[in-house]
């Protein structure tokens, strides 16, 4: 199964954003993960459009934008316009997931939907055919540097089974507490894309950590 790494710039040094993005560009990472937080859907605020545009200017790799914002439908078109290749919104953040999916499609970006650790995987069944990717949160969204929740492994397996039945091309992305220590278990459970913030950017050799995760 396809394996990819998407380093999260949330853990980058924002005083040296260009340097850190270039490091990812030169590494084996497939994508660049961009965490947008609004202080309402999650108890933290990260950054928005100007930072996304700054990353877009230096990055050639696909930008994997993770919207941790309430009513994502209000801003999807702008995130696409400012450079998102993938737009992932939270099932819990909207009353109309199908409308969000439609807006992302219309914008030309690829569609991701995410669920928090306590949201049942089954709640994805009605819309799983409509999306390109599901992002399973393996920590409560809002902060980098948290501990991986081990029950996430069973949730990945459950989702992989559902995908085999309903959407065989589905990509499964996992986000939170991931490093070369647990990467292999995640891929074996059925994940395709691993997001990693602290483990990459706090590593002495980030490119080596990315390599280790990819080939775990
Ligand atoms: C958390 C974000 C993550 C975060 C992961 O809400 O969605 O993408 O950057 O950070 P680590 O890898 O440090 O757990
Ligand atoms: Zn994220």
mmCIF file of C-alpha atoms and ligand atoms in Angstrom:
data_model
loop_
_atom_site.group_PDB
_atom_site.id
_atom_site.type_symbol
_atom_site.label_atom_id
_atom_site.label_comp_id
_atom_site.label_asym_id
_atom_site.label_seq_id
_atom_site.Cartn_x
_atom_site.Cartn_y
_atom_site.Cartn_z
ATOM 1 C CA UNK A 1 0.000 0.000 0.000
ATOM 2 C CA UNK A 2 1.131 3.534 -0.746
ATOM 3 C CA UNK A 3 3.197 5.199 2.020
ATOM 4 C CA UNK A 4 3.588 8.944 2.414
ATOM 5 C CA UNK A 5 4.801 11.429 5.000
ATOM 6 C CA UNK A 6 3.281 14.875 5.481
ATOM 7 C CA UNK A 7 5.382 16.966 7.902
ATOM 8 C CA UNK A 8 3.318 19.504 9.852
ATOM 9 C CA UNK A 9 4.761 23.012 9.702
ATOM 10 C CA UNK A 10 2.945 23.782 12.949
ATOM 11 C CA UNK A 11 6.179 22.593 14.599
ATOM 12 C CA UNK A 12 8.455 24.597 12.266
ATOM 13 C CA UNK A 13 10.390 27.695 13.279
ATOM 14 C CA UNK A 14 8.190 30.523 11.955
ATOM 15 C CA UNK A 15 11.139 32.880 12.035
ATOM 16 C CA UNK A 16 12.763 30.586 9.496
ATOM 17 C CA UNK A 17 9.730 29.297 7.663
ATOM 18 C CA UNK A 18 11.355 29.401 4.239
ATOM 19 C CA UNK A 19 14.342 27.393 5.471
ATOM 20 C CA UNK A 20 12.089 24.797 7.131
ATOM 21 C CA UNK A 21 9.807 24.444 4.097
ATOM 22 C CA UNK A 22 12.847 24.012 1.852
ATOM 23 C CA UNK A 23 14.118 21.276 4.137
ATOM 24 C CA UNK A 24 10.814 19.404 3.625
ATOM 25 C CA UNK A 25 11.017 20.063 -0.117
ATOM 26 C CA UNK A 26 14.405 18.380 -0.267
ATOM 27 C CA UNK A 27 13.351 15.430 1.889
ATOM 28 C CA UNK A 28 11.440 12.265 0.996
ATOM 29 C CA UNK A 29 8.213 13.767 2.354
ATOM 30 C CA UNK A 30 5.371 13.643 -0.175
ATOM 31 C CA UNK A 31 3.287 16.563 1.102
ATOM 32 C CA UNK A 32 3.413 19.501 3.494
ATOM 33 C CA UNK A 33 0.757 19.530 6.226
ATOM 34 C CA UNK A 34 -0.688 22.933 7.119
ATOM 35 C CA UNK A 35 -2.750 23.137 10.341
ATOM 36 C CA UNK A 36 -5.298 25.942 10.483
ATOM 37 C CA UNK A 37 -6.945 26.517 13.900
ATOM 38 C CA UNK A 38 -9.596 29.111 14.688
ATOM 39 C CA UNK A 39 -9.706 29.128 18.504
ATOM 40 C CA UNK A 40 -13.359 27.980 18.343
ATOM 41 C CA UNK A 41 -13.370 24.456 16.948
ATOM 42 C CA UNK A 42 -10.163 23.841 18.912
ATOM 43 C CA UNK A 43 -8.804 25.721 21.956
ATOM 44 C CA UNK A 44 -5.852 27.152 20.038
ATOM 45 C CA UNK A 45 -5.159 29.570 17.182
ATOM 46 C CA UNK A 46 -2.423 28.802 14.668
ATOM 47 C CA UNK A 47 -2.377 30.841 11.442
ATOM 48 C CA UNK A 48 -4.332 31.479 8.280
ATOM 49 C CA UNK A 49 -4.117 32.788 4.727
ATOM 50 C CA UNK A 50 -0.907 34.902 4.809
ATOM 51 C CA UNK A 51 1.126 32.004 6.178
ATOM 52 C CA UNK A 52 -0.421 29.553 3.704
ATOM 53 C CA UNK A 53 0.542 31.898 0.859
ATOM 54 C CA UNK A 54 4.081 32.238 2.219
ATOM 55 C CA UNK A 55 4.434 28.442 2.275
ATOM 56 C CA UNK A 56 2.926 28.174 -1.222
ATOM 57 C CA UNK A 57 5.596 30.530 -2.588
ATOM 58 C CA UNK A 58 8.444 28.229 -1.515
ATOM 59 C CA UNK A 59 6.775 24.824 -1.839
ATOM 60 C CA UNK A 60 6.372 22.756 -4.974
ATOM 61 C CA UNK A 61 5.017 19.739 -3.087
ATOM 62 C CA UNK A 62 1.259 19.438 -2.525
ATOM 63 C CA UNK A 63 -0.053 21.447 0.434
ATOM 64 C CA UNK A 64 -2.225 19.296 2.682
ATOM 65 C CA UNK A 65 -4.386 21.804 4.537
ATOM 66 C CA UNK A 66 -6.074 20.570 7.737
ATOM 67 C CA UNK A 67 -8.896 22.906 8.720
ATOM 68 C CA UNK A 68 -9.628 22.843 12.439
ATOM 69 C CA UNK A 69 -12.217 25.575 12.055
ATOM 70 C CA UNK A 70 -15.932 25.783 12.654
ATOM 71 C CA UNK A 71 -18.200 26.122 9.576
ATOM 72 C CA UNK A 72 -15.390 25.387 7.118
ATOM 73 C CA UNK A 73 -17.793 26.045 4.225
ATOM 74 C CA UNK A 74 -17.236 29.781 4.763
ATOM 75 C CA UNK A 75 -13.546 29.616 3.849
ATOM 76 C CA UNK A 76 -12.959 26.618 1.570
ATOM 77 C CA UNK A 77 -12.768 28.644 -1.649
ATOM 78 C CA UNK A 78 -10.182 30.997 -0.154
ATOM 79 C CA UNK A 79 -7.954 28.182 1.071
ATOM 80 C CA UNK A 80 -8.042 26.668 -2.399
ATOM 81 C CA UNK A 81 -7.303 30.038 -3.975
ATOM 82 C CA UNK A 82 -4.341 30.602 -1.648
ATOM 83 C CA UNK A 83 -2.694 27.324 -2.544
ATOM 84 C CA UNK A 84 -4.260 24.278 -0.882
ATOM 85 C CA UNK A 85 -4.037 21.096 -2.984
ATOM 86 C CA UNK A 86 -5.821 18.997 -0.379
ATOM 87 C CA UNK A 87 -8.478 20.443 1.921
ATOM 88 C CA UNK A 88 -9.487 18.411 4.956
ATOM 89 C CA UNK A 89 -12.346 19.617 7.154
ATOM 90 C CA UNK A 90 -13.787 18.098 10.324
ATOM 91 C CA UNK A 91 -17.044 16.144 10.266
ATOM 92 C CA UNK A 92 -17.765 17.642 13.706
ATOM 93 C CA UNK A 93 -17.316 21.226 12.464
ATOM 94 C CA UNK A 94 -20.206 21.418 10.020
ATOM 95 C CA UNK A 95 -23.913 20.582 9.715
ATOM 96 C CA UNK A 96 -23.516 19.827 6.030
ATOM 97 C CA UNK A 97 -20.515 17.669 5.180
ATOM 98 C CA UNK A 98 -21.813 17.032 1.648
ATOM 99 C CA UNK A 99 -21.930 20.740 0.962
ATOM 100 C CA UNK A 100 -18.305 21.108 2.154
ATOM 101 C CA UNK A 101 -17.279 18.203 -0.071
ATOM 102 C CA UNK A 102 -19.020 19.849 -3.014
ATOM 103 C CA UNK A 103 -17.292 23.188 -2.355
ATOM 104 C CA UNK A 104 -13.872 21.529 -2.186
ATOM 105 C CA UNK A 105 -14.509 19.654 -5.443
ATOM 106 C CA UNK A 106 -15.669 22.846 -7.088
ATOM 107 C CA UNK A 107 -12.458 24.582 -5.974
ATOM 108 C CA UNK A 108 -10.361 21.943 -7.724
ATOM 109 C CA UNK A 109 -8.724 20.651 -4.523
ATOM 110 C CA UNK A 110 -8.794 17.045 -3.326
ATOM 111 C CA UNK A 111 -11.256 16.231 -0.550
ATOM 112 C CA UNK A 112 -10.363 15.090 2.946
ATOM 113 C CA UNK A 113 -12.588 14.656 5.985
ATOM 114 C CA UNK A 114 -11.321 14.250 9.525
ATOM 115 C CA UNK A 115 -12.714 12.836 12.747
ATOM 116 C CA UNK A 116 -11.591 13.466 16.321
ATOM 117 C CA UNK A 117 -10.586 10.522 18.551
ATOM 118 C CA UNK A 118 -14.045 10.153 20.146
ATOM 119 C CA UNK A 119 -16.090 10.330 16.936
ATOM 120 C CA UNK A 120 -17.150 6.844 15.777
ATOM 121 C CA UNK A 121 -15.579 5.633 12.531
ATOM 122 C CA UNK A 122 -19.088 4.424 11.565
ATOM 123 C CA UNK A 123 -20.208 8.049 11.266
ATOM 124 C CA UNK A 124 -18.153 8.237 8.054
ATOM 125 C CA UNK A 125 -20.106 5.480 6.304
ATOM 126 C CA UNK A 126 -22.723 7.730 4.643
ATOM 127 C CA UNK A 127 -20.099 9.924 2.956
ATOM 128 C CA UNK A 128 -17.026 7.742 2.566
ATOM 129 C CA UNK A 129 -17.647 7.262 -1.162
ATOM 130 C CA UNK A 130 -17.549 11.009 -1.717
ATOM 131 C CA UNK A 131 -14.074 11.744 -0.321
ATOM 132 C CA UNK A 132 -10.481 11.102 -1.434
ATOM 133 C CA UNK A 133 -9.056 10.833 2.067
ATOM 134 C CA UNK A 134 -10.033 10.365 5.703
ATOM 135 C CA UNK A 135 -7.829 11.882 8.395
ATOM 136 C CA UNK A 136 -7.987 9.966 11.661
ATOM 137 C CA UNK A 137 -6.893 12.180 14.549
ATOM 138 C CA UNK A 138 -4.682 10.207 16.918
ATOM 139 C CA UNK A 139 -4.644 13.047 19.490
ATOM 140 C CA UNK A 140 -7.302 15.628 20.390
ATOM 141 C CA UNK A 141 -6.813 18.323 17.748
ATOM 142 C CA UNK A 142 -5.401 21.677 18.838
ATOM 143 C CA UNK A 143 -1.788 21.160 19.798
ATOM 144 C CA UNK A 144 1.393 19.565 18.547
ATOM 145 C CA UNK A 145 3.594 17.453 20.778
ATOM 146 C CA UNK A 146 0.875 15.276 22.351
ATOM 147 C CA UNK A 147 1.026 11.543 23.032
ATOM 148 C CA UNK A 148 -0.345 9.147 20.419
ATOM 149 C CA UNK A 149 -3.650 7.543 21.504
ATOM 150 C CA UNK A 150 -3.092 3.755 21.050
ATOM 151 C CA UNK A 151 -6.801 3.014 20.352
ATOM 152 C CA UNK A 152 -6.279 4.887 17.058
ATOM 153 C CA UNK A 153 -4.783 1.705 15.598
ATOM 154 C CA UNK A 154 -8.095 -0.145 15.838
ATOM 155 C CA UNK A 155 -9.875 2.840 14.337
ATOM 156 C CA UNK A 156 -7.516 2.762 11.325
ATOM 157 C CA UNK A 157 -8.170 -0.974 10.870
ATOM 158 C CA UNK A 158 -11.938 -0.426 11.093
ATOM 159 C CA UNK A 159 -11.768 2.371 8.525
ATOM 160 C CA UNK A 160 -9.570 0.330 6.178
ATOM 161 C CA UNK A 161 -12.189 -2.453 6.208
ATOM 162 C CA UNK A 162 -14.956 0.042 5.457
ATOM 163 C CA UNK A 163 -12.878 1.531 2.644
ATOM 164 C CA UNK A 164 -12.218 -1.889 1.096
ATOM 165 C CA UNK A 165 -15.964 -2.323 0.820
ATOM 166 C CA UNK A 166 -17.028 1.196 -0.189
ATOM 167 C CA UNK A 167 -14.057 3.206 -1.508
ATOM 168 C CA UNK A 168 -10.971 1.101 -2.317
ATOM 169 C CA UNK A 169 -8.950 4.129 -3.490
ATOM 170 C CA UNK A 170 -9.431 5.991 -0.220
ATOM 171 C CA UNK A 171 -6.285 7.354 1.400
ATOM 172 C CA UNK A 172 -6.098 7.110 5.177
ATOM 173 C CA UNK A 173 -4.083 9.822 6.899
ATOM 174 C CA UNK A 174 -3.233 9.798 10.608
ATOM 175 C CA UNK A 175 -2.232 12.857 12.640
ATOM 176 C CA UNK A 176 -0.840 13.310 16.145
ATOM 177 C CA UNK A 177 1.973 11.813 18.174
ATOM 178 C CA UNK A 178 3.622 10.054 15.224
ATOM 179 C CA UNK A 179 7.352 9.297 14.889
ATOM 180 C CA UNK A 180 9.636 6.588 13.523
ATOM 181 C CA UNK A 181 8.798 4.664 16.728
ATOM 182 C CA UNK A 182 5.172 3.972 15.780
ATOM 183 C CA UNK A 183 5.125 4.602 11.997
ATOM 184 C CA UNK A 184 5.354 0.946 11.081
ATOM 185 C CA UNK A 185 2.339 -0.055 13.208
ATOM 186 C CA UNK A 186 0.307 2.679 11.554
ATOM 187 C CA UNK A 187 1.172 1.620 8.027
ATOM 188 C CA UNK A 188 0.454 -1.994 8.935
ATOM 189 C CA UNK A 189 -2.959 -1.007 10.309
ATOM 190 C CA UNK A 190 -3.825 0.478 6.916
ATOM 191 C CA UNK A 191 -2.645 4.094 6.977
ATOM 192 C CA UNK A 192 -1.170 5.695 3.852
ATOM 193 C CA UNK A 193 -0.196 9.181 4.968
ATOM 194 C CA UNK A 194 1.467 9.956 8.293
ATOM 195 C CA UNK A 195 1.487 13.529 9.592
ATOM 196 C CA UNK A 196 4.382 14.404 11.857
ATOM 197 C CA UNK A 197 5.190 17.735 13.498
ATOM 198 C CA UNK A 198 7.431 17.562 16.559
ATOM 199 C CA UNK A 199 9.185 14.342 15.614
ATOM 200 C CA UNK A 200 10.372 15.907 12.345
ATOM 201 C CA UNK A 201 11.074 19.521 13.249
ATOM 202 C CA UNK A 202 12.550 18.844 16.675
ATOM 203 C CA UNK A 203 14.812 16.103 15.311
ATOM 204 C CA UNK A 204 18.520 16.760 14.983
ATOM 205 C CA UNK A 205 18.269 15.458 11.419
ATOM 206 C CA UNK A 206 14.698 16.008 10.160
ATOM 207 C CA UNK A 207 15.326 14.406 6.757
ATOM 208 C CA UNK A 208 16.638 11.274 8.487
ATOM 209 C CA UNK A 209 13.540 11.095 10.698
ATOM 210 C CA UNK A 210 11.326 11.403 7.602
ATOM 211 C CA UNK A 211 13.328 8.634 5.938
ATOM 212 C CA UNK A 212 13.051 6.442 9.041
ATOM 213 C CA UNK A 213 9.264 6.906 9.207
ATOM 214 C CA UNK A 214 8.791 6.164 5.534
ATOM 215 C CA UNK A 215 10.835 2.981 5.650
ATOM 216 C CA UNK A 216 9.796 1.866 9.143
HETATM 217 C C1 LIG B 1 -2.806 18.805 15.930
HETATM 218 C C2 LIG B 1 -2.429 18.967 14.487
HETATM 219 C C3 LIG B 1 -1.246 18.169 14.096
HETATM 220 C C4 LIG B 1 0.020 18.526 14.807
HETATM 221 C C5 LIG B 1 0.751 17.226 15.012
HETATM 222 O O1 LIG B 1 -4.059 19.303 16.164
HETATM 223 O O2 LIG B 1 -3.482 18.596 13.647
HETATM 224 O O3 LIG B 1 -1.046 18.165 12.686
HETATM 225 O O4 LIG B 1 0.840 19.412 14.117
HETATM 226 O O5 LIG B 1 1.836 17.442 15.826
HETATM 227 P P1 LIG B 1 2.697 16.256 16.452
HETATM 228 O O6 LIG B 1 3.255 15.466 15.307
HETATM 229 O O7 LIG B 1 3.748 16.990 17.219
HETATM 230 O O8 LIG B 1 1.792 15.440 17.330
HETATM 231 ZN ZN1 LIG B 2 -3.038 18.357 11.434
#
